[in-house]
Structure formats: C-alpha cells, structure tokens
mmCIF file of C-alpha atoms and ligand atoms in Angstrom:
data_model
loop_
_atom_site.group_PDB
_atom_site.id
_atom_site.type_symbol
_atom_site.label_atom_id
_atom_site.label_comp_id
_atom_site.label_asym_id
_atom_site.label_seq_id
_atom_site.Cartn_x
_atom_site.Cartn_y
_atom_site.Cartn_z
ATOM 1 C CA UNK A 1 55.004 -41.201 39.698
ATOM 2 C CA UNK A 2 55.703 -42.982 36.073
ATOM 3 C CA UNK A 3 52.172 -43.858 36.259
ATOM 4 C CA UNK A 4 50.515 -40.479 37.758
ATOM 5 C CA UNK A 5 52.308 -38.587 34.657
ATOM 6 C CA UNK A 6 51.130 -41.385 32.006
ATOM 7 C CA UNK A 7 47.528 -40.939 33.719
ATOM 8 C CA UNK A 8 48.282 -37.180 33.098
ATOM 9 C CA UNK A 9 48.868 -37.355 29.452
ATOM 10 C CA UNK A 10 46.616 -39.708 28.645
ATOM 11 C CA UNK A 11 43.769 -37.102 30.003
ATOM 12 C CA UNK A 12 45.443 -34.432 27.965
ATOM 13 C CA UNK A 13 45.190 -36.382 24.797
ATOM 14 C CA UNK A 14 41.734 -37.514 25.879
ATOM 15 C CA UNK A 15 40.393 -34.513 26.933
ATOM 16 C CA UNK A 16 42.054 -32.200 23.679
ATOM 17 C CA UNK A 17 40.049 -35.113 21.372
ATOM 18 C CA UNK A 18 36.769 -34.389 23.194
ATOM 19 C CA UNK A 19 36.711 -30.577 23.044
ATOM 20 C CA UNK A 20 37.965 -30.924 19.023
ATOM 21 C CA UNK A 21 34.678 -33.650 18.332
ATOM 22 C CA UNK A 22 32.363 -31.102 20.099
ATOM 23 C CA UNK A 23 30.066 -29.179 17.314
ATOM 24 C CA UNK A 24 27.842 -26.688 20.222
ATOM 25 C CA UNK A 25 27.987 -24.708 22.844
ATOM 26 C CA UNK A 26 26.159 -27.178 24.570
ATOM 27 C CA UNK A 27 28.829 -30.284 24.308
ATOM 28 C CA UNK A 28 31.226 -27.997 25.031
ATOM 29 C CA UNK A 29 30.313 -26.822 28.296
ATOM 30 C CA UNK A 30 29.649 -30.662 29.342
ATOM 31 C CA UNK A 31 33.432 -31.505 27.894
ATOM 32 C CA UNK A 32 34.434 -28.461 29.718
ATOM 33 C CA UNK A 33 32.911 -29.847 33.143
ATOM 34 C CA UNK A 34 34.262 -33.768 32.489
ATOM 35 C CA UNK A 35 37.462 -32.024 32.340
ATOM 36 C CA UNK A 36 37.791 -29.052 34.059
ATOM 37 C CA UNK A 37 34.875 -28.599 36.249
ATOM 38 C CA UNK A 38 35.527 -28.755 40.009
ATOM 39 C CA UNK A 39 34.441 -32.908 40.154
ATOM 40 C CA UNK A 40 36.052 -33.205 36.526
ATOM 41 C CA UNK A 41 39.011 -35.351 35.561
ATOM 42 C CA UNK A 42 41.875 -32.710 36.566
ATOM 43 C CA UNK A 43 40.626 -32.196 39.870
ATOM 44 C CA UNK A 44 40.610 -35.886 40.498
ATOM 45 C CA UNK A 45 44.589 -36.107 39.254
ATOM 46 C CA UNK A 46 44.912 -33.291 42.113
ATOM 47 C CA UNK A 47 43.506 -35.479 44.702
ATOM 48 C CA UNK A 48 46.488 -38.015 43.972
ATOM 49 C CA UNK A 49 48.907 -35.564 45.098
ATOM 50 C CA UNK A 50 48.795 -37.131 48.254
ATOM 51 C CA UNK A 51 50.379 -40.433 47.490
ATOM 52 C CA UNK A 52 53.457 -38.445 45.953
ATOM 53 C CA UNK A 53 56.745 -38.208 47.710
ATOM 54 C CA UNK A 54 57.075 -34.755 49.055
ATOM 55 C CA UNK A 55 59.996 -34.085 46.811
ATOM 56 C CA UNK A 56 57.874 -34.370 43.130
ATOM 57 C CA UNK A 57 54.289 -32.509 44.880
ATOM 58 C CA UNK A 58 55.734 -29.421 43.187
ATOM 59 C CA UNK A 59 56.734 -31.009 39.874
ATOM 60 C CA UNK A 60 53.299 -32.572 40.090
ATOM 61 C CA UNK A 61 50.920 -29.806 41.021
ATOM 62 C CA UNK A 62 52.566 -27.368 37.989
ATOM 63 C CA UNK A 63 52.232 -30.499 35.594
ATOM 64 C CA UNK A 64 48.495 -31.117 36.567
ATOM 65 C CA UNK A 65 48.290 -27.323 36.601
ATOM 66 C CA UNK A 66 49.491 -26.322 32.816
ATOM 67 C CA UNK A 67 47.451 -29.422 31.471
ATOM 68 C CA UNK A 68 44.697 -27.891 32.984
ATOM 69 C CA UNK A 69 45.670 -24.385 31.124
ATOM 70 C CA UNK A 70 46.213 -26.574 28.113
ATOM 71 C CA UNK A 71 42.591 -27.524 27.809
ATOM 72 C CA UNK A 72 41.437 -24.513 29.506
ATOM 73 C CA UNK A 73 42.960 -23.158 26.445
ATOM 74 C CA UNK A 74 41.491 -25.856 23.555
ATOM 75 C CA UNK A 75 37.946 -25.030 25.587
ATOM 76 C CA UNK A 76 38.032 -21.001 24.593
ATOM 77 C CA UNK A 77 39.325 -21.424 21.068
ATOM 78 C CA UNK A 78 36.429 -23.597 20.692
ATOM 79 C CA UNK A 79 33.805 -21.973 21.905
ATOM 80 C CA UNK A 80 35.341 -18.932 19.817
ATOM 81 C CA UNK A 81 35.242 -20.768 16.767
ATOM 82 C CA UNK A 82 31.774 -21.988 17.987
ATOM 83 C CA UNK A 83 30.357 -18.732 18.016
ATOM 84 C CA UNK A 84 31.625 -17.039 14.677
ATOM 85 C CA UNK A 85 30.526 -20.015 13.044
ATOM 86 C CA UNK A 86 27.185 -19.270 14.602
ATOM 87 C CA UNK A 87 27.562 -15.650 13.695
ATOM 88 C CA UNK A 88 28.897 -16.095 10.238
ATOM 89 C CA UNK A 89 26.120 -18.411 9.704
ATOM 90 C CA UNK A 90 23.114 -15.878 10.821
ATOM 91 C CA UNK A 91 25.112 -13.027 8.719
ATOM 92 C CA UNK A 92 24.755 -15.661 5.471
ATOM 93 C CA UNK A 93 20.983 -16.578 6.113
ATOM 94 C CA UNK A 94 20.462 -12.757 6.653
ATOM 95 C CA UNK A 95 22.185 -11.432 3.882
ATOM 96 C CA UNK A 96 20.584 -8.495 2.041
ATOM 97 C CA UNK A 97 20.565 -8.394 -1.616
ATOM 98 C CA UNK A 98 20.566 -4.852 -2.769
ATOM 99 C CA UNK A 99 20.358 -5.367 -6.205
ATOM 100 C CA UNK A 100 16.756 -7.122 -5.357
ATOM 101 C CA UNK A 101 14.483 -4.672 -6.892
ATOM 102 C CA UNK A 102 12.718 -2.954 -4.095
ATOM 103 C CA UNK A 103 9.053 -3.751 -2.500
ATOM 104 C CA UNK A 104 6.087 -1.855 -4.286
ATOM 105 C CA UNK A 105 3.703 -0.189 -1.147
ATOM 106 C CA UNK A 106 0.962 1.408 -2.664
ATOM 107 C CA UNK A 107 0.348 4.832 -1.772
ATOM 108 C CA UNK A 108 -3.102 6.411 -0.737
ATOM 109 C CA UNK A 109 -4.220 9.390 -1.783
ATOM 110 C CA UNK A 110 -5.910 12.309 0.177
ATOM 111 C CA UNK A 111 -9.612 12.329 -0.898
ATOM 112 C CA UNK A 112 -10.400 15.581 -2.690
ATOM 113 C CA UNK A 113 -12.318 16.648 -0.384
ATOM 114 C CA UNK A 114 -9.899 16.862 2.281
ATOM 115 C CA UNK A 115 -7.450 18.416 -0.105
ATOM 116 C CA UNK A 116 -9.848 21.373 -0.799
ATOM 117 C CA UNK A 117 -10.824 22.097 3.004
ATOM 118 C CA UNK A 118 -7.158 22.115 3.845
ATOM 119 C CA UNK A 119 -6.124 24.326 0.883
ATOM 120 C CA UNK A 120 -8.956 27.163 2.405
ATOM 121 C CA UNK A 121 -8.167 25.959 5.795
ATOM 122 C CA UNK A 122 -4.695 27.077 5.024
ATOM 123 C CA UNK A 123 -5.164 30.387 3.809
ATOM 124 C CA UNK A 124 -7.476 31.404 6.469
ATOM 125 C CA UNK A 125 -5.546 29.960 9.686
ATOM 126 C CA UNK A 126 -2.602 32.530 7.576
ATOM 127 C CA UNK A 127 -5.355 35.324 8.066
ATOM 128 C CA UNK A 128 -6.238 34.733 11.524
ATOM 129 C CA UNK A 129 -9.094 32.530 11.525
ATOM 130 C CA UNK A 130 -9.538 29.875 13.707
ATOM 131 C CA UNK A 131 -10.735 26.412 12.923
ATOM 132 C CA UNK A 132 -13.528 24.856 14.963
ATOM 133 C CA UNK A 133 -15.569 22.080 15.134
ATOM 134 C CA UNK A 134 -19.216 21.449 15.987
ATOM 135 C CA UNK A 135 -21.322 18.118 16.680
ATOM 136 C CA UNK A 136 -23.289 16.566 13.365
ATOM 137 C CA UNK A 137 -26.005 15.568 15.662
ATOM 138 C CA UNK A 138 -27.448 19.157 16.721
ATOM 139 C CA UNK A 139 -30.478 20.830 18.669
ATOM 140 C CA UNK A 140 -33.139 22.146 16.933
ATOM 141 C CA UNK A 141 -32.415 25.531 18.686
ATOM 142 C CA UNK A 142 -28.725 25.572 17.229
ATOM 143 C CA UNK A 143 -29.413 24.462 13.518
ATOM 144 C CA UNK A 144 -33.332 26.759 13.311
ATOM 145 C CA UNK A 145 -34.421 28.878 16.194
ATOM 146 C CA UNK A 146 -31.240 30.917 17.295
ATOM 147 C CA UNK A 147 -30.394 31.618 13.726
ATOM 148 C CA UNK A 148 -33.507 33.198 13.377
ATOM 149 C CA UNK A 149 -35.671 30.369 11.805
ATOM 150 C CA UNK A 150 -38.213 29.891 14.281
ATOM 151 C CA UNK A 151 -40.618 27.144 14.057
ATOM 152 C CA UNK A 152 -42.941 26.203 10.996
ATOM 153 C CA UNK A 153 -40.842 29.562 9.386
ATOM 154 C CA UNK A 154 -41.547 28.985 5.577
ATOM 155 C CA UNK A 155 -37.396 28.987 5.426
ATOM 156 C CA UNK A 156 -37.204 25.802 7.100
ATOM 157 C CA UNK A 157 -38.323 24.284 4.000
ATOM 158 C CA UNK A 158 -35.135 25.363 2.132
ATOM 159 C CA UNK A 159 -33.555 22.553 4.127
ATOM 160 C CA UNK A 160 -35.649 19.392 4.542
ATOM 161 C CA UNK A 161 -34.328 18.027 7.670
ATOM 162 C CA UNK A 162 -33.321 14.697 9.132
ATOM 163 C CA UNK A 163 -34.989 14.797 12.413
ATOM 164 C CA UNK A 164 -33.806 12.270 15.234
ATOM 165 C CA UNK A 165 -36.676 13.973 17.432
ATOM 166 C CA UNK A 166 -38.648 16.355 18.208
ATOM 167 C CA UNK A 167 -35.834 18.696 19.140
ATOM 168 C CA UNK A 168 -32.755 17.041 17.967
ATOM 169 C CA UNK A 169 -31.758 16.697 14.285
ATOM 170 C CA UNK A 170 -28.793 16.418 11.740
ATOM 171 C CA UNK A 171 -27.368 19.746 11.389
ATOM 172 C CA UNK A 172 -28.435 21.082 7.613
ATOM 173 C CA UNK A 173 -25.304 23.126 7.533
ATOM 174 C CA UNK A 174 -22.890 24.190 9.522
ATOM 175 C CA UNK A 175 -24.325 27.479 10.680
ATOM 176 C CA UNK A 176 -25.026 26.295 14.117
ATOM 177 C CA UNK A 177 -21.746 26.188 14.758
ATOM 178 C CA UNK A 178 -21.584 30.338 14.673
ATOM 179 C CA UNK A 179 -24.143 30.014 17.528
ATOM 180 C CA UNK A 180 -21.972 27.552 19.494
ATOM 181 C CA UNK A 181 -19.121 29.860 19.137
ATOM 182 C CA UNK A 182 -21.251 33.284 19.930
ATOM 183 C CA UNK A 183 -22.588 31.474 22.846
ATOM 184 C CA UNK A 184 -18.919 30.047 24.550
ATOM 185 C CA UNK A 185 -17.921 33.471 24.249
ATOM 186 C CA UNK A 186 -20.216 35.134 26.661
ATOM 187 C CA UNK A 187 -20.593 38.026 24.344
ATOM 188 C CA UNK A 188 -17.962 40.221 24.873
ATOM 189 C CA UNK A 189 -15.125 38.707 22.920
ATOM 190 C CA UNK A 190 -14.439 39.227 18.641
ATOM 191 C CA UNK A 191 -15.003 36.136 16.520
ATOM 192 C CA UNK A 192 -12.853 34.771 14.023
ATOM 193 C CA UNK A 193 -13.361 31.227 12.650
ATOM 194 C CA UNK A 194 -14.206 28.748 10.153
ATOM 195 C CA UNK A 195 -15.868 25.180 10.717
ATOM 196 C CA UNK A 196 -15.385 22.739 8.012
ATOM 197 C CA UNK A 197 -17.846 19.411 8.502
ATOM 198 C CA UNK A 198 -20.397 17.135 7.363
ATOM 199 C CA UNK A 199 -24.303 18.409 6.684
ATOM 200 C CA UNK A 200 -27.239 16.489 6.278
ATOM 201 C CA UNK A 201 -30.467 16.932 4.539
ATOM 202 C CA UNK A 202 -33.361 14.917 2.938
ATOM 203 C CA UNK A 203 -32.566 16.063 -0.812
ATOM 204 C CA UNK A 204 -32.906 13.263 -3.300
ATOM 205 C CA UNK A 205 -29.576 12.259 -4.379
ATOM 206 C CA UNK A 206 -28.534 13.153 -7.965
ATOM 207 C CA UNK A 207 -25.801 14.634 -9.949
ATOM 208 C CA UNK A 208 -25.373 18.082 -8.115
ATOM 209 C CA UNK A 209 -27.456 17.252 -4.653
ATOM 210 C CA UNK A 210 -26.026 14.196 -1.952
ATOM 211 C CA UNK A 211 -28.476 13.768 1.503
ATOM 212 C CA UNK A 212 -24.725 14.018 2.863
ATOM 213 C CA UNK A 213 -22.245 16.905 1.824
ATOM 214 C CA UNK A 214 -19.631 19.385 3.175
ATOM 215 C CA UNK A 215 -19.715 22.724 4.024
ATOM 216 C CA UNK A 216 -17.127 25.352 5.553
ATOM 217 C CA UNK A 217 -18.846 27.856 7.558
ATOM 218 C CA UNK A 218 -16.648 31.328 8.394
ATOM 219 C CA UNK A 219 -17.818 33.449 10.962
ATOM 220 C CA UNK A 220 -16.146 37.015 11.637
ATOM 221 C CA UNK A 221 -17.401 38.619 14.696
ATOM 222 C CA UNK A 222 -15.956 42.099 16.296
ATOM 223 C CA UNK A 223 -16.773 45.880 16.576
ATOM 224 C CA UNK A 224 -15.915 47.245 13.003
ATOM 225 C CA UNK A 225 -16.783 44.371 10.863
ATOM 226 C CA UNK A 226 -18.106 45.227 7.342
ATOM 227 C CA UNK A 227 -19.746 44.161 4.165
ATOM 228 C CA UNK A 228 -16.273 45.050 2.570
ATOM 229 C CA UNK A 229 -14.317 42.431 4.926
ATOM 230 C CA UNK A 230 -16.848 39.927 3.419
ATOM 231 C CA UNK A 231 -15.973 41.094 -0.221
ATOM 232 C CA UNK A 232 -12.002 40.858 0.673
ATOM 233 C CA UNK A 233 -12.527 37.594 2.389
ATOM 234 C CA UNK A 234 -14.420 36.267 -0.223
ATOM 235 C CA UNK A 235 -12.052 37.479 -3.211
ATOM 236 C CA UNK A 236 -9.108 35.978 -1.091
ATOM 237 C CA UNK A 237 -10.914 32.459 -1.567
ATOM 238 C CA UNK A 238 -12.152 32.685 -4.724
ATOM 239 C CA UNK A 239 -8.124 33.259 -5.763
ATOM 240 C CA UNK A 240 -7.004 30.486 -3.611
ATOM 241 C CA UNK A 241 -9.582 27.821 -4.718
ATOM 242 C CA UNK A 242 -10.073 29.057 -8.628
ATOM 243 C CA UNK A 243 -6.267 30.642 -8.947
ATOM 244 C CA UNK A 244 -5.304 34.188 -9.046
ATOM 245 C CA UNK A 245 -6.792 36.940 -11.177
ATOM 246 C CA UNK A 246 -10.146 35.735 -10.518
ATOM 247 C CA UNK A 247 -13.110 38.413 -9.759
ATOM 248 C CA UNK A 248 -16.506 38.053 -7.521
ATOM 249 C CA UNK A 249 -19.190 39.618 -7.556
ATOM 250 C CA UNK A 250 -22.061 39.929 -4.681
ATOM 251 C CA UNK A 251 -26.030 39.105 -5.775
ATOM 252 C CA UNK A 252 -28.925 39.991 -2.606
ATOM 253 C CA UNK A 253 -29.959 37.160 -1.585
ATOM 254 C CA UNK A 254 -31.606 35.733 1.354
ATOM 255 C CA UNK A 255 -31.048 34.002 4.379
ATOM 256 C CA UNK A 256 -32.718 34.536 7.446
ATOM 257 C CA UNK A 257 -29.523 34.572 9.717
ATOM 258 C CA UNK A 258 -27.685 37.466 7.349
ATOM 259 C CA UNK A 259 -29.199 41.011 6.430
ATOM 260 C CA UNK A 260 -28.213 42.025 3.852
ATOM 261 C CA UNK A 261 -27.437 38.420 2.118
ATOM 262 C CA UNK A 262 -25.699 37.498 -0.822
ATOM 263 C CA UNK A 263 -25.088 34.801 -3.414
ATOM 264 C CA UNK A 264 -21.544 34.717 -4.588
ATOM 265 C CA UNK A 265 -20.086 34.552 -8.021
ATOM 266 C CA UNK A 266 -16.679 33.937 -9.046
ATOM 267 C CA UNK A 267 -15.551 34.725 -12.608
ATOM 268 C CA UNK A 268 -15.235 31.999 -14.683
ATOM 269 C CA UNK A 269 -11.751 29.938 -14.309
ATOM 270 C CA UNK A 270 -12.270 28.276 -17.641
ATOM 271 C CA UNK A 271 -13.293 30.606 -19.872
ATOM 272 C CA UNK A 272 -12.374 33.820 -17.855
ATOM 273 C CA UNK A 273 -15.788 35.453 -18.051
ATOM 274 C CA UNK A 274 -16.535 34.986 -21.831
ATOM 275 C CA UNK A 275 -18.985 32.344 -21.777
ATOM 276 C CA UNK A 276 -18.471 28.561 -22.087
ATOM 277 C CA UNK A 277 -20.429 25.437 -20.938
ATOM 278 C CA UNK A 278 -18.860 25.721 -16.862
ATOM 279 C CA UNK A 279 -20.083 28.824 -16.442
ATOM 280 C CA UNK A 280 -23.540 28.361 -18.647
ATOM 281 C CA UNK A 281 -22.387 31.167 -21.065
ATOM 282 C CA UNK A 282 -22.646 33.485 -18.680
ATOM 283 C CA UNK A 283 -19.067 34.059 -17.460
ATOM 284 C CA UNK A 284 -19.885 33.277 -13.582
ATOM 285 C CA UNK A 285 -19.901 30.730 -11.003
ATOM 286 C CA UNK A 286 -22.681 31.237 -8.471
ATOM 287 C CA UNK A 287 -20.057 29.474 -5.523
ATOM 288 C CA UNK A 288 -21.493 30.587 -2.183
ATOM 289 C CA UNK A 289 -24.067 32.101 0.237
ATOM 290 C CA UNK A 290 -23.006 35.007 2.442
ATOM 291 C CA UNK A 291 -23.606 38.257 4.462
ATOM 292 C CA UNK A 292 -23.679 40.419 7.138
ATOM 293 C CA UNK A 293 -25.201 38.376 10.861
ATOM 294 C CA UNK A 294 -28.630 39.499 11.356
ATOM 295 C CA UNK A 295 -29.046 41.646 14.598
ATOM 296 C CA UNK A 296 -31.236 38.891 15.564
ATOM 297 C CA UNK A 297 -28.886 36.295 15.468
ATOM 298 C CA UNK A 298 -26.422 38.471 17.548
ATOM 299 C CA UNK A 299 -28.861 39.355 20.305
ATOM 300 C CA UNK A 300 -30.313 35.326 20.659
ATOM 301 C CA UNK A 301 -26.459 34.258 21.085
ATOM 302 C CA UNK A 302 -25.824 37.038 23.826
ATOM 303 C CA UNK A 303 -23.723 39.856 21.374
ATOM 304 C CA UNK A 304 -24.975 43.063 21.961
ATOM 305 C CA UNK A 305 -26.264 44.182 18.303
ATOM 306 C CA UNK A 306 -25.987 48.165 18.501
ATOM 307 C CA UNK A 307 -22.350 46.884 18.997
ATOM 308 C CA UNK A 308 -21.014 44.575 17.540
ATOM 309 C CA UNK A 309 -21.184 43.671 14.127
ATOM 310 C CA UNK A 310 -20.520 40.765 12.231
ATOM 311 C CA UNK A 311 -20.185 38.857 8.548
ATOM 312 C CA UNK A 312 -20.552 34.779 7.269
ATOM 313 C CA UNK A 313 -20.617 32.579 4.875
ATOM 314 C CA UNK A 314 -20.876 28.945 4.104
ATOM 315 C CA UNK A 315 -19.633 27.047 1.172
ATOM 316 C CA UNK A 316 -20.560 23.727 -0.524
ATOM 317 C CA UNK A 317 -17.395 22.131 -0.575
ATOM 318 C CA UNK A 318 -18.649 19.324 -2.846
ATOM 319 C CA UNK A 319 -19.910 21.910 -5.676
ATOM 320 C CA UNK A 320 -17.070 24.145 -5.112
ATOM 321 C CA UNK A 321 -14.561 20.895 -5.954
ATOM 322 C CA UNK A 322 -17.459 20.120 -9.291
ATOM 323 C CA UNK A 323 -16.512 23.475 -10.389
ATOM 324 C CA UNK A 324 -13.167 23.631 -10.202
ATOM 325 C CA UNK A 325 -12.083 20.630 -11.451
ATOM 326 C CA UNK A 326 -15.285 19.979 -14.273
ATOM 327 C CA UNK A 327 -16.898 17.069 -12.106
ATOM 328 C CA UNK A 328 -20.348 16.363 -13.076
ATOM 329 C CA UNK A 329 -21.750 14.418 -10.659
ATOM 330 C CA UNK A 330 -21.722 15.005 -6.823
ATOM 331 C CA UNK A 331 -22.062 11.103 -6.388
ATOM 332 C CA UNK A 332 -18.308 10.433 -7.702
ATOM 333 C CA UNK A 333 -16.858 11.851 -4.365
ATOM 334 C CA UNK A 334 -18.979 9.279 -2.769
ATOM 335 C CA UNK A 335 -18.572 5.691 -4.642
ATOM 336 C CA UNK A 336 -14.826 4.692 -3.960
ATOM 337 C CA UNK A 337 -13.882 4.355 -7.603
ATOM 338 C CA UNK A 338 -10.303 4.295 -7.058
ATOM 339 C CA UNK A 339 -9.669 5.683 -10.779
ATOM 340 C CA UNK A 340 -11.745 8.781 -9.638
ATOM 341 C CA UNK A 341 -9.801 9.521 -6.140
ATOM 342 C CA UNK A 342 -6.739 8.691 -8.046
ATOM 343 C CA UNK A 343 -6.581 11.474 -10.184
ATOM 344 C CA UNK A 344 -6.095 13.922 -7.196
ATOM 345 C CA UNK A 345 -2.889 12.294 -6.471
ATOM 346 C CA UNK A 346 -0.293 15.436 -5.616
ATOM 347 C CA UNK A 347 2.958 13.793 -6.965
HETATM 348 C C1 LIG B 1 -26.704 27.462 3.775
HETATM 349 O O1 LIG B 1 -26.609 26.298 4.160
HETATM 350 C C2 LIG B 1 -26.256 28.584 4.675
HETATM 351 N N1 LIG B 1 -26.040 28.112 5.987
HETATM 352 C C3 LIG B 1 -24.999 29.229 4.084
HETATM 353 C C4 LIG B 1 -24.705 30.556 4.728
HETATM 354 C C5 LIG B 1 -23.875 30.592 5.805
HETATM 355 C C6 LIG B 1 -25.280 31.734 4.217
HETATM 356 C C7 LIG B 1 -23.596 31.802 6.425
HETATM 357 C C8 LIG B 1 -25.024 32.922 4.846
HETATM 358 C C9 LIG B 1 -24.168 32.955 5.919
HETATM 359 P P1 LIG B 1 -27.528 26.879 1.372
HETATM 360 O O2 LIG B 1 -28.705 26.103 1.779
HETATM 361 O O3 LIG B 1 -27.602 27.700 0.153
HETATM 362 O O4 LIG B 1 -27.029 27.866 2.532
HETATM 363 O O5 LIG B 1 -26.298 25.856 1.233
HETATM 364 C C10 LIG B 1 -24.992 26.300 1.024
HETATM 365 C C11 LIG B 1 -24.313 25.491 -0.063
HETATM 366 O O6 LIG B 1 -24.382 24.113 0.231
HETATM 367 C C12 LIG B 1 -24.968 25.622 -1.419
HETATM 368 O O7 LIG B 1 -24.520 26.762 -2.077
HETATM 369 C C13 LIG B 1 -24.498 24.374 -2.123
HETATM 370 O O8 LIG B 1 -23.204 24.568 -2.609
HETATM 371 C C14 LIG B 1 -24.425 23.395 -0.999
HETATM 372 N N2 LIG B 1 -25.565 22.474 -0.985
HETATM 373 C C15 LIG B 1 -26.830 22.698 -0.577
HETATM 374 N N3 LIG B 1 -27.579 21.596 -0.693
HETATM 375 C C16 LIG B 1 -26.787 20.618 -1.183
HETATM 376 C C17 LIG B 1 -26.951 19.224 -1.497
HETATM 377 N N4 LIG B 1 -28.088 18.571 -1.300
HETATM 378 N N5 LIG B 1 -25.895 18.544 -1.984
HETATM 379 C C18 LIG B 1 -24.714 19.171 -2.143
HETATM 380 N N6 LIG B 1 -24.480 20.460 -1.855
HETATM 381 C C19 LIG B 1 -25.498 21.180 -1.372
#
C-alpha cells in the first residue's frame, strides 16, 4: 500500500509540474489526457485497486479520487489563465488610440447639374407633377412626326439630328417624352409631369452649345388648362432657380408642337432689371421655350382637342445653370476639372 500511495504522489507532483510548464491550449489538453483522460495515469492507479486488501479499497479509491480533483483543478486554472492571456493579448494588439487624429475620406460632390434638376424637381413633385423618364435612343415618330414636325418640315432644321437610322435617332429634346406620356394614357386621363434627361444634337461644340446637354420637359395636360397656368408655373421656377422677387415675361415665339409659343424671360438676378453684362444691358434672361400643346399634337397622341387642353415647356438645364451662377462656357460642366465641380459643394 506504502508503495501504491508513493506511486500516488509522485503522479501528483508529476502531473501538477506538467500542467504548470504547459504555455497553450494545445499542451494542455494533451497533459490533461496523460493525466486525466480515461487511458491516462489516474485511471491506471485505479486499476491497482485490485491488489489492495479489502480493508484500504476505500481509503484508496478517495485518495486516487481527490488527486484526480487536484489536477482536475491545476488543468482549469490553467486553461483560464491560458485564455485571458490570449484575450488580454488580442485586447493590447487591438487597442484603439483615440487621440490618433482621425482618417481624411474625401467627399464627392453632386455635379451641378444634378443639383439644379433636383432643386426644380423638388418644387414641382410639391405642386403635383410627376417625374418621368423617356429612352435617349427615340423613334423618329416620337422626337418629329407626332409633335407635329412631319418630314423634310423646314423646323427640323432647328435641331440637326443624330440619326442611328432611317427611323430611329437621338432624341433632340425631351419633347417626345409628352407623346409617350399622351399615348400610355389612352386619352382620357389629365397630365401632369416633368422629364428631366439627356438630348442630343449635331451643334458644333462651343462656349454656349454641347452636341450633348440637358433639358427638363413639363407637360400639363387636363380640361381647363390655360396660358395663365403656364405664366404661374413658369414664375414659380424662375423664383426657385433665380431666388424670389424675380419677374418673367412671355415673347411669341414658335414651335411647331405649341400654339401660341413663347420664349421666356426672367428678370435679371444680377442686376435686377437695370442692365449689366448677364443680362446684355437689357435687364432679361431669355431662359426657356414654352406654350400652349398644339391641337395637332393632342389629336396624333389620341387627346381629344375640342377637349382637352394643355401647356409645356422645356428648359436648357446647362444654360439655365450658365446664368445663374455666371458660367461662361457650356464645356466646364463637361471636362472633370475637379476645381470647377468643387465649387458647388453644399457644406
Ligand atoms: C426645344 O427643344 C423644345 N422642345 C422646347 C419646348 C418644349 C418648347 C415644350 C415648347 C414646349 P429649343 O430647341 O429652343 O426648344 O431648346 C430648348 C433649350 O435647350 C434652349 O433654350 C437652350 O437652353 C437649350 N439648348 C438648345 N441647343 C443647345 C445646345 N446645343 N447646347 C446647349 N443647350 C442647348
């Protein structure tokens, strides 16, 4: 028995020196099994019980038993201490200084362009309109014929075209857009919209014409509509885009989709009508083209004319931002001079 208990401490001894010299999870869990695992060292002292006189098997079995607990015991406190140290050292590797000064991200801007169309977008989605969208690659029939330019009309040579064939082109403006909408509505229902987008045309590119610009087309369609809607429309935007106090006033123009058809002048933001170079001395802003939807149109889009009535207008977004802000060339929104786009920066 003498010898089973020396055995016994001897594994103690042995077996609390081997879990204290372990550095990882991993040596510990192979210390654990040497020891404690069902083949380990205890296990194998248990198997001796046999050649013990009856009387000491109890004596034996706790002793075996609480060195078992003993190590059992040295095992967890290890692994604990195993793991904060793992812990502690992640926490020091990932320690945040916050007195680092912070990371610089640079911010874009919104192009000036998309500031503008939003800013009209905004107020007219507050008065009802709705915004649409139509395809940049357009049918002849769309862009010309069913706004009342048929072929070889002399009119069609106000907007040299970009033809992809015969009957397919770049749209010029945005126009065909009211006939898209006229035409999904069978007829019967009142318009309200406005289509922002790109336009194409074969103009030689210098400081006030681009082959590639923007337009925002508004179409009001509906039983009552009238030329003093258009004004009120009109006035609203000219307020919005140039500020408030700001005045129109109507010129006949023409268009062959709009009878009558206007140019529109706002009164001069800079100088507020008394002359100055903006405004050419002359105290106005020629800033759109507008009027009231020829019958024509009406009838070739299915609205019945004697009925309803209707009023448009398109603006050149691109002039419209020159203006405003004193830009003199058209090109600038189109280079990608960073100092240029910059200077739009809301803050
Ligand atoms: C039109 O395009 C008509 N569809 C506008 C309209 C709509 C009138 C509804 C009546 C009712 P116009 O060709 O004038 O009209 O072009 C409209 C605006 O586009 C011009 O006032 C100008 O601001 C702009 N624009 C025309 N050509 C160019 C160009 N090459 N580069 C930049 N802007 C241009």
């Amino acid at each position: 028995m003498m010898d089973v208990k020396q055995q016994l401490e001897q594994v103690k001894q042995e077996a609390t020196k081997a879990v204290a010299g372990v550095t990882t999870l991993v040596e510990l869990a192979d210390v654990k099994a040497k020891y404690l695992g069902r083949k380990g060292t205890l296990n194998g002292l248990m198997r001796l019980m046999k050649d013990i006189p009856d009387a000491e098997k109890p004596a034996f079995g706790k002793a075996v038993n609480d060195v078992k607990q003993f190590v059992s015991g040295k095992v967890e406190e290890t692994r604990h201490a195993i793991e904060q140290a793992i812990i502690d050292a992640k926490l020091a590797k990932e320690r945040i200084d916050v007195t680092l000064p912070g990371k610089q991200f640079t911010v874009g801007t919104r192009h000036i362009m998309t500031q503008i169309v939003e800013e009209i977008e905004d107020l007219l989605i507050g008065m009802g309109y709705q915004v649409m969208e139509g395809p940049e690659v357009e049918t002849d029939e769309n862009n010309f014929e069913k706004l009342n330019l048929p072929k070889d009309h002399p009119a069609r040579d106000m907007q040299d075209t970009f033809y992809i064939t015969e009957d397919t082109l770049l749209r010029t403006h945005t126009s065909p857009v009211q006939v898209r909408t006229m035409l999904a509505n069978g007829g019967n229902k009142p318009i309200k919209i406005i289509c922002p987008g790109k336009v194409y045309r074969r103009d030689d590119d210098d400081a006030t014409h681009s082959h590639q610009f923007m337009q925002i087309e508004g179409l009001v369609v509906d039983e009552t509509t009238s030329m003093a809607d258009l004004k009120g429309t009109l006035l609203a935007i000219a307020n919005q885009v140039f500020g408030e106090g700001r005045d129109i006033r109507l010129r006949p123009s023409f268009f062959p989709f709009t009878e009558p058809s206007v140019e529109v002048d706002v009164s001069c933001h800079n100088c507020n009508g008394s002359g100055c170079n903006i405004c050419k001395g002359t105290g106005w802003i020629e800033i759109l083209g507008a009027g009231m939807v020829h019958n024509n149109v009406l009838e070739a889009s299915g609205y019945d004319s004697t009925k309803y009535r209707g009023f448009a207008f398109g603006i050149g977004v691109e002039r419209l931002a020159m203006l405003k802000y004193g830009i003199n060339d058209i090109r600038d929104f189109y280079t990608n001079d960073m100092r240029f786009n910059r200077q739009f920066r809301k803050r």
